[in-house]
């Protein structure tokens, strides 16, 4: 079965056929590094990682490009807010360069903990100003820009199909813009957008560069177009992001990219749905700011969150709660225990031979190739784990095959090791403290064991200890 993907542009599931046989050019919108990524942001990166893994499992070589937005993204999707990095730098009394470096490292620490494959190419906006200026110049030469009040704007009226990805009602939106929000008087059309800023009502920025239009900085949208085409060419296969990028960011990217080249820019557009909390769409500006670090403080592991995300289709909204995360944690632990039992029993990778095993493999592949149906893929994993009629070696081999797409680190599970004597001594001391109802001492010893990499579990049958997975 070929890979089937839901293309936002056509609103249909389509067979995936790359521009170059067996090679995939993939661009994913990366983080704006002015703060930590919240778990709603991370859900988008997880779906993109699953997409990449499924393409690789299907025999494709994936050239993945991701940007780091370290300049140009304002506090809103419009053109009149503060630069997000500049605002954070002012608040923390640091330079924008320090802010960008710190939060880029924090983002990739989360990225690695969630077992995501790093991009082939990681490109910072500030390293590609020349490419952005060149692209704006091309647009200027083709008559798609105008300069007003010092800024360079893209004119959406210069192209016939602006808004085709989002299927925008431009007349309705223009009327709403004039009635409901402050309109930039320098724009000919309220939906025109800035390609290059030389004027900002917030004053001088730390990050500014010389250009043919004056010293300034790029608009947010031009960054992705310039960098993606620089590394992937003027036409490439897949562009991904969250659904909130459709009506403005991705719409404007398409407009400027295709206006500059006269070509179709991207063949397939994939968008992940929102993660919801009690207040609605999760964001950095409301409610509890849920980060991966906070989940870990509450006793969860990064892969517990990955498992939770796999349990919902990427195009379905997912409501987050700590109760649902606890269920995901419990389910993942049971999977790990089942795999450890196979390893303890001496199971090893083998060539799949039985019709039963091959049927499981083919079913799993068809599910993940069917627009990344990860809920069904997890069901396939559970079915294999529970199938006592299947040889242990084939069960283990299938589990590792499935994990190439699921990425739950099941291949890292090793046989039980003897617990060191010093650890056992602390565990026994903890049991004595618990029996004597010395709860403070008992909790302190449990925490000390946790720092050594061991988990103490209490039940009606007594206490047990095991190494953290």
mmCIF file of N, CA and C in Angstrom, residues 256-359:
data_model
loop_
_atom_site.group_PDB
_atom_site.id
_atom_site.type_symbol
_atom_site.label_atom_id
_atom_site.label_comp_id
_atom_site.label_asym_id
_atom_site.label_seq_id
_atom_site.Cartn_x
_atom_site.Cartn_y
_atom_site.Cartn_z
ATOM 1 N N UNK A 256 3.861 34.569 -1.371
ATOM 2 C CA UNK A 256 5.137 35.170 -1.753
ATOM 3 C C UNK A 256 6.034 34.181 -2.497
ATOM 4 N N UNK A 257 5.976 32.900 -2.132
ATOM 5 C CA UNK A 257 6.834 31.904 -2.783
ATOM 6 C C UNK A 257 6.429 31.693 -4.227
ATOM 7 N N UNK A 258 5.130 31.519 -4.463
ATOM 8 C CA UNK A 258 4.674 31.247 -5.825
ATOM 9 C C UNK A 258 4.688 32.497 -6.684
ATOM 10 N N UNK A 259 4.528 33.671 -6.060
ATOM 11 C CA UNK A 259 4.652 34.920 -6.810
ATOM 12 C C UNK A 259 6.088 35.113 -7.283
ATOM 13 N N UNK A 260 7.051 34.685 -6.478
ATOM 14 C CA UNK A 260 8.462 34.863 -6.842
ATOM 15 C C UNK A 260 8.908 33.907 -7.930
ATOM 16 N N UNK A 261 8.361 32.680 -7.922
ATOM 17 C CA UNK A 261 8.866 31.652 -8.844
ATOM 18 C C UNK A 261 7.934 31.337 -9.998
ATOM 19 N N UNK A 262 6.651 31.608 -9.843
ATOM 20 C CA UNK A 262 5.678 31.210 -10.859
ATOM 21 C C UNK A 262 5.412 29.726 -10.877
ATOM 22 N N UNK A 263 5.817 29.017 -9.796
ATOM 23 C CA UNK A 263 5.662 27.571 -9.727
ATOM 24 C C UNK A 263 4.835 27.176 -8.505
ATOM 25 N N UNK A 264 4.276 25.952 -8.563
ATOM 26 C CA UNK A 264 3.687 25.395 -7.349
ATOM 27 C C UNK A 264 4.824 25.188 -6.363
ATOM 28 N N UNK A 265 4.653 25.684 -5.157
ATOM 29 C CA UNK A 265 5.728 25.655 -4.169
ATOM 30 C C UNK A 265 5.778 24.324 -3.427
ATOM 31 N N UNK A 266 4.648 23.868 -2.906
ATOM 32 C CA UNK A 266 4.574 22.662 -2.086
ATOM 33 C C UNK A 266 3.469 21.755 -2.618
ATOM 34 N N UNK A 267 3.747 20.450 -2.711
ATOM 35 C CA UNK A 267 2.739 19.496 -3.201
ATOM 36 C C UNK A 267 1.743 19.080 -2.126
ATOM 37 N N UNK A 268 2.234 18.841 -0.922
ATOM 38 C CA UNK A 268 1.369 18.320 0.148
ATOM 39 C C UNK A 268 1.523 19.183 1.402
ATOM 40 N N UNK A 269 0.387 19.608 1.925
ATOM 41 C CA UNK A 269 0.350 20.386 3.165
ATOM 42 C C UNK A 269 -0.282 19.541 4.261
ATOM 43 N N UNK A 270 0.438 19.349 5.363
ATOM 44 C CA UNK A 270 -0.085 18.576 6.494
ATOM 45 C C UNK A 270 -0.118 19.455 7.732
ATOM 46 N N UNK A 271 -1.225 19.389 8.463
ATOM 47 C CA UNK A 271 -1.402 20.227 9.640
ATOM 48 C C UNK A 271 -1.934 19.408 10.809
ATOM 49 N N UNK A 272 -1.328 19.626 11.974
ATOM 50 C CA UNK A 272 -1.749 18.941 13.189
ATOM 51 C C UNK A 272 -2.766 19.772 13.963
ATOM 52 N N UNK A 273 -3.712 19.082 14.591
ATOM 53 C CA UNK A 273 -4.765 19.743 15.364
ATOM 54 C C UNK A 273 -4.244 20.204 16.723
ATOM 55 N N UNK A 274 -5.101 20.952 17.415
ATOM 56 C CA UNK A 274 -4.741 21.533 18.699
ATOM 57 C C UNK A 274 -4.739 20.495 19.820
ATOM 58 N N UNK A 275 -3.903 20.761 20.807
ATOM 59 C CA UNK A 275 -4.025 20.140 22.118
ATOM 60 C C UNK A 275 -4.844 21.109 22.966
ATOM 61 N N UNK A 276 -5.877 20.598 23.610
ATOM 62 C CA UNK A 276 -6.780 21.442 24.383
ATOM 63 C C UNK A 276 -6.588 21.211 25.872
ATOM 64 N N UNK A 277 -6.758 22.278 26.641
ATOM 65 C CA UNK A 277 -6.850 22.128 28.084
ATOM 66 C C UNK A 277 -8.215 22.663 28.517
ATOM 67 N N UNK A 278 -8.411 22.890 29.786
ATOM 68 C CA UNK A 278 -9.727 23.304 30.270
ATOM 69 C C UNK A 278 -10.152 24.665 29.743
ATOM 70 N N UNK A 279 -9.176 25.468 29.285
ATOM 71 C CA UNK A 279 -9.497 26.802 28.784
ATOM 72 C C UNK A 279 -9.631 26.826 27.265
ATOM 73 N N UNK A 280 -9.454 25.672 26.614
ATOM 74 C CA UNK A 280 -9.502 25.623 25.153
ATOM 75 C C UNK A 280 -8.135 25.324 24.583
ATOM 76 N N UNK A 281 -7.793 25.950 23.437
ATOM 77 C CA UNK A 281 -6.489 25.735 22.806
ATOM 78 C C UNK A 281 -5.372 26.099 23.780
ATOM 79 N N UNK A 282 -4.398 25.196 23.914
ATOM 80 C CA UNK A 282 -3.288 25.451 24.818
ATOM 81 C C UNK A 282 -2.378 26.527 24.232
ATOM 82 N N UNK A 283 -1.973 27.460 25.085
ATOM 83 C CA UNK A 283 -1.074 28.515 24.624
ATOM 84 C C UNK A 283 -0.202 28.967 25.788
ATOM 85 N N UNK A 284 0.772 29.810 25.467
ATOM 86 C CA UNK A 284 1.689 30.308 26.490
ATOM 87 C C UNK A 284 1.088 31.459 27.295
ATOM 88 N N UNK A 285 -0.033 32.011 26.836
ATOM 89 C CA UNK A 285 -0.540 33.242 27.429
ATOM 90 C C UNK A 285 -1.715 33.051 28.377
ATOM 91 N N UNK A 286 -2.158 31.799 28.573
ATOM 92 C CA UNK A 286 -3.299 31.612 29.467
ATOM 93 C C UNK A 286 -3.191 30.278 30.175
ATOM 94 N N UNK A 287 -3.824 30.206 31.323
ATOM 95 C CA UNK A 287 -3.850 28.957 32.062
ATOM 96 C C UNK A 287 -2.475 28.566 32.575
ATOM 97 N N UNK A 288 -2.351 27.322 33.046
ATOM 98 C CA UNK A 288 -1.064 26.816 33.508
ATOM 99 C C UNK A 288 -0.180 26.536 32.310
ATOM 100 N N UNK A 289 1.043 27.056 32.338
ATOM 101 C CA UNK A 289 1.976 26.909 31.226
ATOM 102 C C UNK A 289 2.585 25.512 31.326
ATOM 103 N N UNK A 290 2.032 24.574 30.551
ATOM 104 C CA UNK A 290 2.420 23.170 30.663
ATOM 105 C C UNK A 290 3.605 22.874 29.759
ATOM 106 N N UNK A 291 4.742 22.615 30.374
ATOM 107 C CA UNK A 291 5.945 22.251 29.650
ATOM 108 C C UNK A 291 6.304 20.808 29.966
ATOM 109 N N UNK A 292 7.234 20.274 29.192
ATOM 110 C CA UNK A 292 7.706 18.918 29.460
ATOM 111 C C UNK A 292 8.373 18.857 30.830
ATOM 112 N N UNK A 293 9.081 19.910 31.193
ATOM 113 C CA UNK A 293 9.732 19.942 32.505
ATOM 114 C C UNK A 293 8.709 19.855 33.633
ATOM 115 N N UNK A 294 7.566 20.515 33.465
ATOM 116 C CA UNK A 294 6.529 20.459 34.489
ATOM 117 C C UNK A 294 5.951 19.049 34.601
ATOM 118 N N UNK A 295 5.743 18.394 33.469
ATOM 119 C CA UNK A 295 5.251 17.007 33.511
ATOM 120 C C UNK A 295 6.230 16.119 34.264
ATOM 121 N N UNK A 296 7.503 16.338 34.052
ATOM 122 C CA UNK A 296 8.521 15.535 34.742
ATOM 123 C C UNK A 296 8.514 15.823 36.247
ATOM 124 N N UNK A 297 8.296 17.083 36.608
ATOM 125 C CA UNK A 297 8.205 17.423 38.032
ATOM 126 C C UNK A 297 7.042 16.700 38.702
ATOM 127 N N UNK A 298 6.013 16.406 37.932
ATOM 128 C CA UNK A 298 4.840 15.731 38.472
ATOM 129 C C UNK A 298 4.948 14.213 38.375
ATOM 130 N N UNK A 299 6.135 13.720 38.021
ATOM 131 C CA UNK A 299 6.378 12.282 38.062
ATOM 132 C C UNK A 299 6.222 11.539 36.759
ATOM 133 N N UNK A 300 6.082 12.257 35.655
ATOM 134 C CA UNK A 300 5.914 11.605 34.356
ATOM 135 C C UNK A 300 7.224 11.655 33.570
ATOM 136 N N UNK A 301 7.310 10.798 32.563
ATOM 137 C CA UNK A 301 8.453 10.799 31.658
ATOM 138 C C UNK A 301 8.017 11.327 30.296
ATOM 139 N N UNK A 302 8.982 11.814 29.544
ATOM 140 C CA UNK A 302 8.667 12.397 28.239
ATOM 141 C C UNK A 302 7.907 11.414 27.357
ATOM 142 N N UNK A 303 8.294 10.135 27.397
ATOM 143 C CA UNK A 303 7.646 9.155 26.527
ATOM 144 C C UNK A 303 6.228 8.820 26.976
ATOM 145 N N UNK A 304 5.868 9.128 28.214
ATOM 146 C CA UNK A 304 4.465 9.005 28.616
ATOM 147 C C UNK A 304 3.624 9.979 27.793
ATOM 148 N N UNK A 305 4.161 11.188 27.600
ATOM 149 C CA UNK A 305 3.442 12.173 26.793
ATOM 150 C C UNK A 305 3.413 11.741 25.325
ATOM 151 N N UNK A 306 4.520 11.203 24.835
ATOM 152 C CA UNK A 306 4.518 10.733 23.444
ATOM 153 C C UNK A 306 3.446 9.660 23.254
ATOM 154 N N UNK A 307 3.336 8.745 24.215
ATOM 155 C CA UNK A 307 2.327 7.688 24.110
ATOM 156 C C UNK A 307 0.918 8.301 24.101
ATOM 157 N N UNK A 308 0.688 9.293 24.953
ATOM 158 C CA UNK A 308 -0.624 9.954 24.980
ATOM 159 C C UNK A 308 -0.955 10.548 23.617
ATOM 160 N N UNK A 309 0.008 11.213 23.011
ATOM 161 C CA UNK A 309 -0.205 11.849 21.709
ATOM 162 C C UNK A 309 -0.474 10.803 20.629
ATOM 163 N N UNK A 310 0.227 9.672 20.668
ATOM 164 C CA UNK A 310 0.011 8.614 19.672
ATOM 165 C C UNK A 310 -1.403 8.047 19.754
ATOM 166 N N UNK A 311 -2.032 8.173 20.896
ATOM 167 C CA UNK A 311 -3.362 7.613 21.077
ATOM 168 C C UNK A 311 -4.469 8.391 20.404
ATOM 169 N N UNK A 312 -4.158 9.543 19.834
ATOM 170 C CA UNK A 312 -5.142 10.335 19.092
ATOM 171 C C UNK A 312 -4.611 10.610 17.692
ATOM 172 N N UNK A 313 -5.487 10.633 16.702
ATOM 173 C CA UNK A 313 -5.046 10.949 15.347
ATOM 174 C C UNK A 313 -4.589 12.396 15.289
ATOM 175 N N UNK A 314 -3.552 12.660 14.514
ATOM 176 C CA UNK A 314 -2.967 14.001 14.495
ATOM 177 C C UNK A 314 -3.941 15.055 13.998
ATOM 178 N N UNK A 315 -4.966 14.660 13.236
ATOM 179 C CA UNK A 315 -5.948 15.624 12.739
ATOM 180 C C UNK A 315 -7.166 15.742 13.654
ATOM 181 N N UNK A 316 -7.098 15.120 14.824
ATOM 182 C CA UNK A 316 -8.176 15.230 15.808
ATOM 183 C C UNK A 316 -7.699 16.053 16.996
ATOM 184 N N UNK A 317 -8.569 16.871 17.531
ATOM 185 C CA UNK A 317 -8.216 17.592 18.749
ATOM 186 C C UNK A 317 -8.006 16.600 19.883
ATOM 187 N N UNK A 318 -7.064 16.904 20.746
ATOM 188 C CA UNK A 318 -6.744 16.044 21.885
ATOM 189 C C UNK A 318 -6.875 16.877 23.147
ATOM 190 N N UNK A 319 -7.726 16.430 24.053
ATOM 191 C CA UNK A 319 -7.904 17.148 25.315
ATOM 192 C C UNK A 319 -6.939 16.574 26.344
ATOM 193 N N UNK A 320 -6.121 17.446 26.889
ATOM 194 C CA UNK A 320 -5.127 17.021 27.860
ATOM 195 C C UNK A 320 -5.687 17.082 29.273
ATOM 196 N N UNK A 321 -5.367 16.062 30.058
ATOM 197 C CA UNK A 321 -5.597 16.094 31.502
ATOM 198 C C UNK A 321 -4.535 15.226 32.146
ATOM 199 N N UNK A 322 -4.254 15.469 33.411
ATOM 200 C CA UNK A 322 -3.275 14.634 34.087
ATOM 201 C C UNK A 322 -3.811 13.228 34.309
ATOM 202 N N UNK A 323 -5.130 13.092 34.331
ATOM 203 C CA UNK A 323 -5.716 11.747 34.438
ATOM 204 C C UNK A 323 -5.421 10.939 33.173
ATOM 205 N N UNK A 324 -5.583 11.575 32.003
ATOM 206 C CA UNK A 324 -5.303 10.853 30.756
ATOM 207 C C UNK A 324 -3.811 10.564 30.620
ATOM 208 N N UNK A 325 -2.975 11.480 31.101
ATOM 209 C CA UNK A 325 -1.531 11.236 31.052
ATOM 210 C C UNK A 325 -1.157 10.086 31.984
ATOM 211 N N UNK A 326 -1.814 9.993 33.132
ATOM 212 C CA UNK A 326 -1.565 8.890 34.061
ATOM 213 C C UNK A 326 -1.930 7.554 33.428
ATOM 214 N N UNK A 327 -3.029 7.526 32.685
ATOM 215 C CA UNK A 327 -3.422 6.301 31.985
ATOM 216 C C UNK A 327 -2.394 5.940 30.917
ATOM 217 N N UNK A 328 -1.885 6.942 30.211
ATOM 218 C CA UNK A 328 -0.854 6.689 29.200
ATOM 219 C C UNK A 328 0.409 6.157 29.858
ATOM 220 N N UNK A 329 0.769 6.718 30.996
ATOM 221 C CA UNK A 329 1.944 6.257 31.727
ATOM 222 C C UNK A 329 1.790 4.788 32.127
ATOM 223 N N UNK A 330 0.630 4.442 32.642
ATOM 224 C CA UNK A 330 0.376 3.070 33.071
ATOM 225 C C UNK A 330 0.433 2.106 31.884
ATOM 226 N N UNK A 331 -0.168 2.511 30.770
ATOM 227 C CA UNK A 331 -0.163 1.663 29.581
ATOM 228 C C UNK A 331 1.254 1.457 29.065
ATOM 229 N N UNK A 332 2.038 2.527 29.035
ATOM 230 C CA UNK A 332 3.420 2.402 28.538
ATOM 231 C C UNK A 332 4.252 1.507 29.437
ATOM 232 N N UNK A 333 4.029 1.601 30.744
ATOM 233 C CA UNK A 333 4.770 0.736 31.661
ATOM 234 C C UNK A 333 4.429 -0.730 31.427
ATOM 235 N N UNK A 334 3.162 -1.004 31.148
ATOM 236 C CA UNK A 334 2.774 -2.402 30.883
ATOM 237 C C UNK A 334 3.431 -2.911 29.602
ATOM 238 N N UNK A 335 3.509 -2.041 28.602
ATOM 239 C CA UNK A 335 4.196 -2.425 27.364
ATOM 240 C C UNK A 335 5.666 -2.713 27.658
ATOM 241 N N UNK A 336 6.299 -1.822 28.407
ATOM 242 C CA UNK A 336 7.716 -2.012 28.734
ATOM 243 C C UNK A 336 7.946 -3.307 29.506
ATOM 244 N N UNK A 337 7.041 -3.602 30.435
ATOM 245 C CA UNK A 337 7.167 -4.836 31.222
ATOM 246 C C UNK A 337 7.021 -6.062 30.332
ATOM 247 N N UNK A 338 6.105 -5.988 29.377
ATOM 248 C CA UNK A 338 5.914 -7.116 28.457
ATOM 249 C C UNK A 338 7.149 -7.320 27.583
ATOM 250 N N UNK A 339 7.714 -6.213 27.118
ATOM 251 C CA UNK A 339 8.915 -6.319 26.285
ATOM 252 C C UNK A 339 10.091 -6.812 27.117
ATOM 253 N N UNK A 340 10.204 -6.344 28.363
ATOM 254 C CA UNK A 340 11.288 -6.805 29.227
ATOM 255 C C UNK A 340 11.164 -8.305 29.485
ATOM 256 N N UNK A 341 9.937 -8.780 29.619
ATOM 257 C CA UNK A 341 9.739 -10.215 29.830
ATOM 258 C C UNK A 341 10.224 -11.009 28.617
ATOM 259 N N UNK A 342 9.990 -10.467 27.416
ATOM 260 C CA UNK A 342 10.491 -11.132 26.212
ATOM 261 C C UNK A 342 12.021 -11.148 26.206
ATOM 262 N N UNK A 343 12.623 -10.019 26.601
ATOM 263 C CA UNK A 343 14.088 -9.938 26.632
ATOM 264 C C UNK A 343 14.648 -10.883 27.690
ATOM 265 N N UNK A 344 14.008 -10.900 28.863
ATOM 266 C CA UNK A 344 14.456 -11.811 29.926
ATOM 267 C C UNK A 344 14.385 -13.265 29.479
ATOM 268 N N UNK A 345 13.411 -13.559 28.614
ATOM 269 C CA UNK A 345 13.252 -14.924 28.119
ATOM 270 C C UNK A 345 14.193 -15.276 26.983
ATOM 271 N N UNK A 346 15.055 -14.327 26.611
ATOM 272 C CA UNK A 346 16.048 -14.596 25.565
ATOM 273 C C UNK A 346 15.571 -14.318 24.156
ATOM 274 N N UNK A 347 14.459 -13.613 24.008
ATOM 275 C CA UNK A 347 13.952 -13.329 22.657
ATOM 276 C C UNK A 347 14.943 -12.478 21.880
ATOM 277 N N UNK A 348 14.978 -12.713 20.583
ATOM 278 C CA UNK A 348 15.904 -11.971 19.714
ATOM 279 C C UNK A 348 15.217 -11.669 18.396
ATOM 280 N N UNK A 349 15.826 -10.762 17.639
ATOM 281 C CA UNK A 349 15.297 -10.439 16.310
ATOM 282 C C UNK A 349 15.458 -11.641 15.380
ATOM 283 N N UNK A 350 14.422 -11.898 14.593
ATOM 284 C CA UNK A 350 14.473 -12.990 13.624
ATOM 285 C C UNK A 350 13.828 -12.522 12.321
ATOM 286 N N UNK A 351 14.000 -13.290 11.304
ATOM 287 C CA UNK A 351 13.291 -13.049 10.052
ATOM 288 C C UNK A 351 11.852 -13.514 10.241
ATOM 289 N N UNK A 352 10.900 -12.645 10.015
ATOM 290 C CA UNK A 352 9.497 -13.038 10.174
ATOM 291 C C UNK A 352 9.134 -14.075 9.122
ATOM 292 N N UNK A 353 8.546 -15.164 9.584
ATOM 293 C CA UNK A 353 8.267 -16.268 8.661
ATOM 294 C C UNK A 353 6.805 -16.718 8.696
ATOM 295 N N UNK A 354 6.191 -16.718 9.865
ATOM 296 C CA UNK A 354 4.829 -17.254 9.957
ATOM 297 C C UNK A 354 3.833 -16.300 9.306
ATOM 298 N N UNK A 355 2.774 -16.870 8.781
ATOM 299 C CA UNK A 355 1.728 -16.059 8.149
ATOM 300 C C UNK A 355 1.105 -15.103 9.170
ATOM 301 N N UNK A 356 1.018 -15.568 10.408
ATOM 302 C CA UNK A 356 0.422 -14.737 11.469
ATOM 303 C C UNK A 356 1.275 -13.487 11.710
ATOM 304 N N UNK A 357 2.582 -13.676 11.812
ATOM 305 C CA UNK A 357 3.478 -12.543 12.041
ATOM 306 C C UNK A 357 3.480 -11.588 10.859
ATOM 307 N N UNK A 358 3.519 -12.128 9.657
ATOM 308 C CA UNK A 358 3.524 -11.277 8.471
ATOM 309 C C UNK A 358 2.229 -10.493 8.339
ATOM 310 N N UNK A 359 1.129 -11.107 8.772
ATOM 311 C CA UNK A 359 -0.157 -10.416 8.743
ATOM 312 C C UNK A 359 -0.155 -9.223 9.692
#
